[in-house]
Short mmCIF file of C-alpha atoms in Angstrom, two decimals:
data_model
loop_
_atom_site.label_atom_id
_atom_site.label_comp_id
_atom_site.label_asym_id
_atom_site.label_seq_id
_atom_site.Cartn_x
_atom_site.Cartn_y
_atom_site.Cartn_z
CA MET A 4 32.13 -90.49 47.47
CA PHE A 5 34.97 -91.17 45.04
CA ARG A 6 37.94 -88.91 45.74
CA PRO A 7 40.87 -89.27 43.34
CA ARG A 8 44.14 -87.84 44.62
CA ASN A 9 45.67 -86.86 41.27
CA ALA A 10 44.09 -85.66 38.05
CA ALA A 11 45.08 -85.44 34.39
CA LEU A 12 42.50 -83.18 32.77
CA MET A 13 41.35 -83.97 29.26
CA LEU A 14 38.79 -81.60 27.71
CA ALA A 15 36.93 -83.49 25.00
CA LEU A 16 35.98 -81.94 21.69
CA LEU A 17 32.82 -83.78 20.75
CA ALA A 18 33.15 -84.49 17.06
CA GLY A 19 31.68 -87.97 16.62
CA ALA A 20 29.35 -90.54 18.09
CA HIS A 21 32.08 -92.70 19.62
CA LEU A 22 33.78 -92.76 22.99
CA HIS A 23 37.54 -92.61 22.58
CA HIS A 24 39.07 -95.20 24.87
CA ALA A 25 42.75 -94.33 24.44
CA ALA A 26 42.80 -93.16 28.05
CA ALA A 27 41.92 -96.66 29.12
CA GLN A 28 44.28 -98.77 27.05
CA THR A 29 47.62 -98.60 25.32
CA THR A 30 45.95 -98.84 21.90
CA ASP A 31 43.11 -96.68 20.61
CA THR A 32 39.65 -98.19 20.86
CA LEU A 33 36.37 -96.67 19.72
CA LEU A 34 33.34 -97.79 21.68
CA PRO A 35 30.01 -97.40 19.85
CA VAL A 36 27.56 -94.82 21.14
CA SER A 37 23.84 -95.39 20.66
CA GLU A 38 22.61 -93.20 17.80
CA PRO A 39 18.92 -93.52 18.79
CA ALA A 40 19.73 -92.33 22.31
CA LEU A 41 21.75 -89.40 20.95
CA ARG A 42 18.93 -88.41 18.59
CA ALA A 43 16.33 -88.68 21.34
CA HIS A 44 18.29 -86.40 23.69
CA LEU A 45 19.00 -83.93 20.88
CA SER A 46 15.38 -83.78 19.75
CA LEU A 47 14.10 -83.05 23.24
CA LEU A 48 16.80 -80.58 24.28
CA ALA A 49 16.33 -78.57 21.07
CA SER A 50 12.54 -78.60 21.28
CA ASP A 51 10.41 -75.59 22.19
CA LEU A 52 9.67 -77.30 25.51
CA PHE A 53 13.17 -76.36 26.70
CA GLU A 54 12.76 -72.76 25.49
CA GLY A 55 16.28 -72.45 24.10
CA ARG A 56 17.98 -73.42 27.39
CA GLY A 57 18.54 -69.80 28.34
CA THR A 58 20.74 -68.70 31.22
CA GLY A 59 18.59 -67.42 34.09
CA GLN A 60 15.43 -68.63 32.36
CA ARG A 61 12.93 -71.44 32.90
CA GLY A 62 14.44 -73.37 30.00
CA GLY A 63 17.82 -73.38 31.70
CA ASP A 64 16.30 -74.74 34.91
CA LEU A 65 14.54 -77.49 32.96
CA THR A 66 17.81 -78.41 31.25
CA VAL A 67 19.71 -78.77 34.51
CA ALA A 68 16.93 -80.91 35.98
CA TYR A 69 16.93 -83.10 32.87
CA LEU A 70 20.71 -83.55 32.87
CA GLU A 71 20.70 -84.37 36.59
CA ALA A 72 17.96 -86.97 36.15
CA GLN A 73 19.69 -88.52 33.14
CA ALA A 74 23.03 -88.66 34.96
CA MET A 75 21.38 -90.48 37.82
CA ALA A 76 19.45 -92.87 35.54
CA THR A 77 22.56 -93.60 33.49
CA GLY A 78 24.48 -94.67 36.56
CA LEU A 79 26.96 -91.82 36.84
CA GLN A 80 28.17 -91.08 40.34
CA PRO A 81 27.67 -87.50 41.62
CA GLY A 82 30.57 -85.31 40.58
CA ASN A 83 30.35 -82.76 43.39
CA GLY A 84 30.19 -84.52 46.73
CA LYS A 85 26.69 -86.00 46.98
CA SER A 86 25.34 -83.75 44.24
CA TYR A 87 25.48 -83.71 40.47
CA ARG A 88 25.18 -79.93 40.54
CA GLN A 89 27.85 -77.33 41.04
CA PRO A 90 26.40 -73.87 41.78
CA VAL A 91 27.78 -70.97 39.77
CA SER A 92 27.06 -67.44 40.98
CA ILE A 93 26.32 -65.20 38.00
CA THR A 94 25.43 -61.53 37.65
CA GLY A 95 22.93 -60.60 34.96
CA VAL A 96 22.92 -57.10 33.43
CA ARG A 97 20.23 -55.87 31.07
CA THR A 98 20.50 -52.48 29.38
CA LEU A 99 17.54 -50.17 29.98
CA ALA A 100 17.79 -48.48 26.60
CA ALA A 101 14.69 -46.32 26.99
CA GLN A 102 16.06 -44.77 30.19
CA SER A 103 19.65 -44.44 28.94
CA LYS A 104 20.87 -41.34 27.12
CA LEU A 105 24.18 -42.05 25.44
CA GLN A 106 25.32 -39.84 22.59
CA THR A 107 28.38 -39.55 20.39
CA HIS A 108 29.97 -36.34 19.13
CA ALA A 109 32.60 -35.57 16.50
CA GLY A 110 33.68 -32.15 15.33
CA ASN A 111 30.58 -29.98 15.57
CA GLN A 112 28.15 -32.86 15.05
CA ALA A 113 26.13 -34.92 17.51
CA PHE A 114 24.79 -38.33 16.49
CA ALA A 115 21.53 -39.74 17.81
CA TRP A 116 22.04 -43.34 16.77
CA LYS A 117 19.27 -45.85 17.33
CA TYR A 118 20.01 -48.52 19.91
CA GLY A 119 19.94 -51.92 18.24
CA ASP A 120 19.97 -50.63 14.68
CA ASP A 121 23.11 -48.45 14.72
CA TRP A 122 24.88 -49.56 17.87
CA VAL A 123 24.51 -51.65 21.03
CA TRP A 124 26.08 -51.18 24.44
CA TRP A 125 25.87 -52.52 27.96
CA SER A 126 27.48 -52.16 31.36
CA GLY A 127 30.64 -54.16 31.88
CA ASN A 128 31.03 -53.50 35.61
CA GLN A 129 27.57 -54.46 36.83
CA GLN A 130 26.54 -50.95 37.90
CA ALA A 131 22.92 -49.86 37.66
CA LEU A 132 23.81 -46.27 36.70
CA GLN A 133 26.91 -44.91 35.01
CA THR A 134 27.72 -41.53 33.50
CA PHE A 135 30.23 -40.85 30.74
CA ASP A 136 31.93 -37.85 29.22
CA ALA A 137 35.01 -39.32 27.62
CA PRO A 138 37.33 -38.67 24.69
CA VAL A 139 37.64 -41.36 22.02
CA VAL A 140 40.89 -42.93 20.81
CA PHE A 141 41.22 -45.24 17.83
CA VAL A 142 43.58 -48.07 18.84
CA GLY A 143 43.52 -50.27 15.77
CA TYR A 144 42.96 -53.87 16.80
CA GLY A 145 43.82 -53.06 20.42
CA ILE A 146 46.31 -55.93 20.53
CA GLN A 147 49.42 -56.31 22.64
CA ALA A 148 51.16 -59.54 21.61
CA PRO A 149 54.86 -59.68 22.56
CA GLU A 150 55.37 -62.98 20.73
CA GLU A 151 54.27 -61.23 17.52
CA ASN A 152 56.25 -58.08 18.31
CA TRP A 153 52.92 -56.26 18.17
CA ASP A 154 51.72 -53.40 20.35
CA ASP A 155 48.78 -51.26 19.24
CA LEU A 156 48.75 -49.18 22.42
CA LYS A 157 52.35 -47.90 22.28
CA GLY A 158 52.28 -46.64 25.88
CA LEU A 159 48.88 -44.95 25.57
CA ASP A 160 47.33 -43.74 28.83
CA CYS A 161 43.88 -45.29 28.43
CA HIS A 162 42.39 -44.07 31.70
CA GLY A 163 39.08 -42.31 31.25
CA LYS A 164 39.03 -42.89 27.48
CA ILE A 165 36.74 -44.79 25.12
CA LEU A 166 38.74 -47.12 22.89
CA LEU A 167 37.46 -47.53 19.34
CA MET A 168 38.68 -50.87 17.98
CA LEU A 169 38.62 -53.02 14.89
CA VAL A 170 37.27 -56.55 15.16
CA ASN A 171 39.55 -59.52 14.32
CA GLU A 172 43.34 -59.18 14.08
CA PRO A 173 46.07 -58.18 11.60
CA GLN A 174 45.87 -60.46 8.58
CA PRO A 175 48.78 -62.49 7.19
CA THR A 176 50.84 -60.97 4.40
CA ALA A 177 53.04 -62.38 1.66
CA ALA A 178 56.07 -61.45 3.77
CA GLU A 179 54.51 -62.90 6.96
CA PRO A 180 52.10 -65.68 5.98
CA GLN A 181 51.98 -66.99 9.56
CA ARG A 182 51.39 -63.66 11.25
CA PHE A 183 48.87 -64.29 14.04
CA ASP A 184 48.68 -67.97 12.99
CA GLY A 185 47.89 -67.17 9.38
CA ALA A 186 44.24 -67.61 8.43
CA SER A 187 43.30 -68.98 11.87
CA LEU A 188 41.64 -66.68 14.36
CA THR A 189 43.67 -66.39 17.56
CA TYR A 190 42.41 -65.18 20.91
CA TYR A 191 43.71 -61.70 20.08
CA GLY A 192 41.02 -61.43 17.41
CA ARG A 193 38.08 -62.35 19.60
CA TRP A 194 35.72 -59.65 20.82
CA SER A 195 36.13 -60.86 24.40
CA TYR A 196 39.87 -60.09 24.24
CA LYS A 197 39.12 -56.53 23.11
CA PHE A 198 36.95 -55.81 26.14
CA GLU A 199 39.40 -57.48 28.51
CA GLN A 200 42.21 -55.42 27.02
CA ALA A 201 40.23 -52.21 27.62
CA LYS A 202 39.78 -53.22 31.24
CA ARG A 203 43.47 -54.05 31.68
CA CYS A 204 44.60 -50.64 30.50
CA GLY A 205 42.02 -48.76 32.59
CA ALA A 206 39.79 -47.47 29.78
CA ALA A 207 36.29 -46.15 30.46
CA GLY A 208 34.95 -48.33 27.69
CA ALA A 209 35.44 -50.01 24.34
CA LEU A 210 33.41 -49.83 21.14
CA LEU A 211 34.03 -52.38 18.38
CA ILE A 212 33.50 -51.54 14.72
CA HIS A 213 31.47 -54.28 13.06
CA THR A 214 31.89 -55.32 9.46
CA ASP A 215 30.54 -58.58 8.06
CA GLN A 216 33.98 -59.51 6.77
CA SER A 217 35.97 -58.83 9.93
CA ALA A 218 33.43 -60.31 12.34
CA GLY A 219 32.46 -63.28 10.19
CA TYR A 220 28.75 -62.72 10.87
CA GLY A 221 26.12 -60.09 10.19
CA TRP A 222 24.94 -57.24 12.36
CA SER A 223 21.83 -59.19 13.36
CA VAL A 224 24.02 -61.51 15.42
CA VAL A 225 25.53 -58.55 17.27
CA ARG A 226 22.14 -56.90 17.71
CA ASN A 227 20.49 -60.03 19.10
CA GLY A 228 23.33 -60.72 21.51
CA GLY A 229 24.00 -57.11 22.43
CA THR A 230 20.43 -56.22 23.31
CA ASN A 231 19.84 -59.30 25.46
CA GLU A 232 20.79 -59.71 29.11
CA HIS A 233 24.53 -60.14 29.68
CA PHE A 234 26.06 -62.44 32.25
CA ARG A 235 29.38 -62.82 34.02
CA LEU A 236 30.66 -64.80 36.96
CA GLY A 237 29.78 -63.17 40.25
CA GLY A 238 32.65 -61.15 41.66
CA LYS A 239 34.54 -61.10 38.35
CA ASP A 240 35.63 -57.63 37.27
CA ASN A 241 37.38 -58.16 33.95
CA ALA A 242 35.46 -55.73 31.74
CA PRO A 243 35.44 -51.95 31.32
CA PRO A 244 32.44 -49.86 32.46
CA LEU A 245 31.10 -49.59 28.88
CA GLN A 246 31.12 -52.33 26.25
CA GLY A 247 29.56 -52.04 22.84
CA TRP A 248 29.54 -52.38 19.08
CA LEU A 249 28.62 -50.02 16.27
CA THR A 250 27.73 -50.71 12.68
CA GLU A 251 30.10 -49.99 9.83
CA ASN A 252 27.84 -47.17 8.61
CA ALA A 253 27.74 -45.54 12.06
CA ALA A 254 31.51 -45.83 12.34
CA ARG A 255 31.99 -44.20 8.95
CA GLN A 256 29.74 -41.28 9.92
CA TRP A 257 31.52 -40.77 13.21
CA LEU A 258 34.99 -40.98 11.73
CA ALA A 259 34.14 -38.72 8.79
CA ALA A 260 32.89 -36.03 11.17
CA ALA A 261 36.20 -36.40 13.01
CA GLY A 262 38.12 -35.94 9.76
CA GLN A 263 39.08 -39.59 9.26
CA ARG A 264 38.34 -42.38 6.77
CA LEU A 265 37.74 -45.95 7.92
CA GLU A 266 39.74 -47.49 5.05
CA GLN A 267 42.81 -45.44 5.89
CA LEU A 268 42.59 -46.38 9.57
CA GLN A 269 42.18 -50.06 8.69
CA GLU A 270 45.27 -49.92 6.50
CA ALA A 271 47.31 -48.19 9.19
CA ALA A 272 46.15 -50.70 11.83
CA GLY A 273 47.58 -53.57 9.79
CA LYS A 274 51.15 -52.34 10.33
CA ARG A 275 53.43 -52.73 13.33
CA ASP A 276 54.26 -49.03 13.40
CA PHE A 277 50.60 -48.10 13.96
CA GLN A 278 50.11 -45.35 16.52
CA PRO A 279 46.94 -44.77 18.56
CA LEU A 280 44.97 -41.85 17.17
CA GLN A 281 43.22 -39.35 19.45
CA LEU A 282 40.00 -38.52 17.60
CA ASN A 283 38.12 -35.24 17.66
CA ALA A 284 35.24 -37.19 19.18
CA ARG A 285 33.55 -37.88 22.50
CA LEU A 286 30.94 -40.12 24.09
CA SER A 287 28.70 -38.76 26.82
CA GLY A 288 25.51 -39.47 28.72
CA GLU A 289 23.97 -41.96 31.13
CA LEU A 290 23.77 -45.74 30.97
CA HIS A 291 20.97 -47.34 33.02
CA SER A 292 20.95 -51.08 33.66
CA GLN A 293 18.90 -53.66 35.51
CA VAL A 294 21.24 -55.83 37.59
CA ARG A 295 20.35 -59.15 39.23
CA GLN A 296 22.19 -62.00 40.94
CA ILE A 297 21.29 -65.53 39.90
CA GLU A 298 22.53 -69.03 40.57
CA GLN A 299 23.09 -71.41 37.69
CA PHE A 300 24.49 -74.92 37.74
CA ASN A 301 27.10 -77.02 36.06
CA VAL A 302 26.22 -80.71 36.07
CA ALA A 303 28.93 -83.33 36.64
CA GLY A 304 28.93 -87.10 36.91
CA LEU A 305 31.72 -89.64 37.40
CA VAL A 306 32.57 -93.11 36.15
CA PRO A 307 35.24 -94.48 38.54
CA GLY A 308 38.31 -96.03 36.92
CA THR A 309 38.98 -99.75 37.15
CA ASP A 310 42.77 -99.74 37.44
CA PRO A 311 44.02 -99.15 41.02
CA ALA A 312 47.19 -97.57 39.64
CA LEU A 313 45.37 -95.21 37.24
CA ARG A 314 41.95 -94.51 38.78
CA ASP A 315 43.33 -91.47 40.60
CA GLU A 316 43.77 -89.78 37.21
CA LEU A 317 40.77 -88.02 35.72
CA VAL A 318 39.59 -87.56 32.14
CA ILE A 319 37.00 -84.79 31.64
CA TYR A 320 34.59 -84.70 28.72
CA SER A 321 32.87 -81.33 28.55
CA ALA A 322 30.09 -79.51 26.70
CA HIS A 323 28.05 -76.41 27.53
CA TRP A 324 24.32 -76.99 27.91
CA ASP A 325 23.03 -73.45 27.39
CA HIS A 326 21.89 -71.52 24.34
CA LEU A 327 20.33 -68.07 23.84
CA GLY A 328 16.96 -68.92 25.36
CA LYS A 329 13.68 -67.14 24.80
CA THR A 330 13.28 -63.45 23.98
CA GLU A 331 10.35 -61.09 24.39
CA GLY A 332 8.00 -60.31 21.52
CA SER A 333 5.69 -62.21 19.19
CA GLY A 334 6.26 -64.94 16.63
CA ASP A 335 9.15 -67.37 16.92
CA VAL A 336 10.96 -66.06 20.00
CA ILE A 337 12.84 -69.26 20.93
CA TYR A 338 16.47 -69.82 19.93
CA ASN A 339 16.41 -73.63 19.96
CA GLY A 340 20.16 -74.17 19.53
CA ALA A 341 20.10 -77.68 18.08
CA ILE A 342 23.68 -77.56 16.82
CA ASP A 343 24.96 -75.11 19.42
CA ASN A 344 24.90 -76.89 21.71
CA ALA A 345 22.12 -79.41 22.15
CA SER A 346 24.23 -81.64 19.92
CA GLY A 347 27.21 -81.60 22.26
CA THR A 348 25.00 -81.93 25.32
CA ALA A 349 23.22 -84.94 23.83
CA ALA A 350 26.48 -86.50 22.66
CA LEU A 351 27.86 -86.30 26.18
CA LEU A 352 24.77 -88.06 27.58
CA ALA A 353 25.10 -90.85 25.03
CA MET A 354 28.83 -91.15 25.68
CA ALA A 355 28.23 -91.32 29.43
CA LYS A 356 25.92 -94.30 29.00
CA THR A 357 28.60 -96.16 27.06
CA ALA A 358 31.24 -95.22 29.64
CA VAL A 359 29.14 -96.64 32.48
CA GLN A 360 28.72 -99.90 30.54
CA HIS A 361 32.45 -100.04 29.65
CA PRO A 362 34.46 -98.34 32.43
CA ALA A 363 37.94 -97.20 31.56
CA LYS A 364 41.09 -97.68 33.59
CA ARG A 365 41.09 -93.99 34.48
CA THR A 366 38.20 -92.18 36.11
CA GLN A 367 36.01 -90.22 33.70
CA MET A 368 33.96 -87.11 34.40
CA PHE A 369 31.11 -85.96 32.19
CA LEU A 370 30.68 -82.25 32.67
CA TRP A 371 27.94 -79.97 31.34
CA VAL A 372 28.76 -76.31 31.99
CA ALA A 373 26.50 -73.27 32.20
CA ALA A 374 26.38 -69.83 30.57
CA GLU A 375 28.99 -70.26 27.85
CA GLU A 376 26.75 -68.64 25.24
CA GLN A 377 26.44 -65.56 27.43
CA GLY A 378 30.16 -64.85 27.49
CA VAL A 379 31.01 -66.79 30.66
CA GLU A 380 33.79 -68.77 29.06
CA GLN A 381 34.15 -72.50 29.67
CA ALA A 382 37.73 -71.78 30.71
CA GLN A 383 36.47 -69.55 33.52
CA LEU A 384 33.95 -72.15 34.62
CA SER A 385 36.51 -74.92 34.35
CA GLY A 386 38.76 -72.91 36.65
CA THR A 387 35.92 -72.68 39.16
CA ILE A 388 35.29 -76.39 38.81
CA GLN A 389 38.95 -77.12 39.35
CA ASN A 390 38.87 -75.10 42.55
CA ASP A 391 35.60 -76.55 43.85
CA ILE A 392 34.73 -79.98 42.48
CA LEU A 393 38.39 -80.91 42.01
CA LYS A 394 39.84 -79.07 44.97
CA GLU A 395 41.25 -82.28 46.46
CA PHE A 396 43.08 -83.13 43.24
CA MET A 397 46.69 -82.28 42.46
CA VAL A 398 46.61 -81.53 38.76
CA ARG A 399 49.74 -82.94 37.15
CA ASN A 400 49.05 -82.59 33.43
CA THR A 401 46.55 -80.94 31.13
CA TYR A 402 45.69 -82.51 27.80
CA ILE A 403 43.56 -81.39 24.86
CA TYR A 404 41.61 -84.11 23.08
CA PRO A 405 42.02 -84.78 20.22
CA PRO A 406 45.78 -83.98 20.42
CA GLU A 407 46.86 -81.02 18.36
CA PRO A 408 49.11 -81.88 15.38
#
């Protein structure tokens, strides 16, 4: 077993069919990667045979077996002791919508929205049964960013409350063209940040208002993702009890009954002096979920470095192997995921073959991670990998490849 003592981590962004050899030499060198091999891997991984490479599904198991076999055939050394696999404990939660009875209220009105069409929700704390009777507070974008001098919560006691939030982040202005990195989306604008923020402040839940413009995608994307099984790392508790989205139309109805207009709230939320607004609204009822524990696998293989002085440093090339898998129903129920991310998975396989044929001075790891599409972020998995696969390493530096300008 190869055991480097020190590691410099380089997470590769796979943007071309070449293996960047700057880590091996003082001058940049591009080694050719076989296009036929890349196309062959891509075609198979994105085929119906692999059933969309779903987490916790047969297609995911087939994908891991394929990657393990290819790593072995390519000549990669096992990246986790004697194994190419690193087990990842994951909890799966599926909303039992027919058994659940969640309802929203505002003023003297009660809304019986249709799950999937008007809103989606799921358990964030992996409990099979939860009950709610909570007031609702509009918190703008829900962002606390000291470096931007931005605080949407303004000391709000979130405990026991449902936070109603806007998707995205405050947009740049003529006076502040680089506010929140200008046109770029920062982490503060991601939906995952919103739910994590609700958990940090002790809220009972968070509901995000979807608009095509603010989200960057249509409601069908939210519906498909929101009504499927949700996954998180086992033992991780970084989400509030209730997570969900509602359509723009549903949000307008709810706010209007509470005496508010969405446009006015959006305008107020774009200013630093925004104050959280306690709405004349509540959410109540029961949320039933099916909870299961599953084991998924990252796949890792090594190409030992050739330079005795540098082989104890490690370069990691990474891609997630999963996609959305196969859903229930009739017709085309497979999300093949050719671009996202059979392409990256295949590119990594082709790159690994070239790396074995042309070893670098530093050791290289080719790492395919699980469950990214299901909200288990690569950063979380990479942290687990660092603690397990790389636990004997002393990490000295972290690099992003390609380097940021």
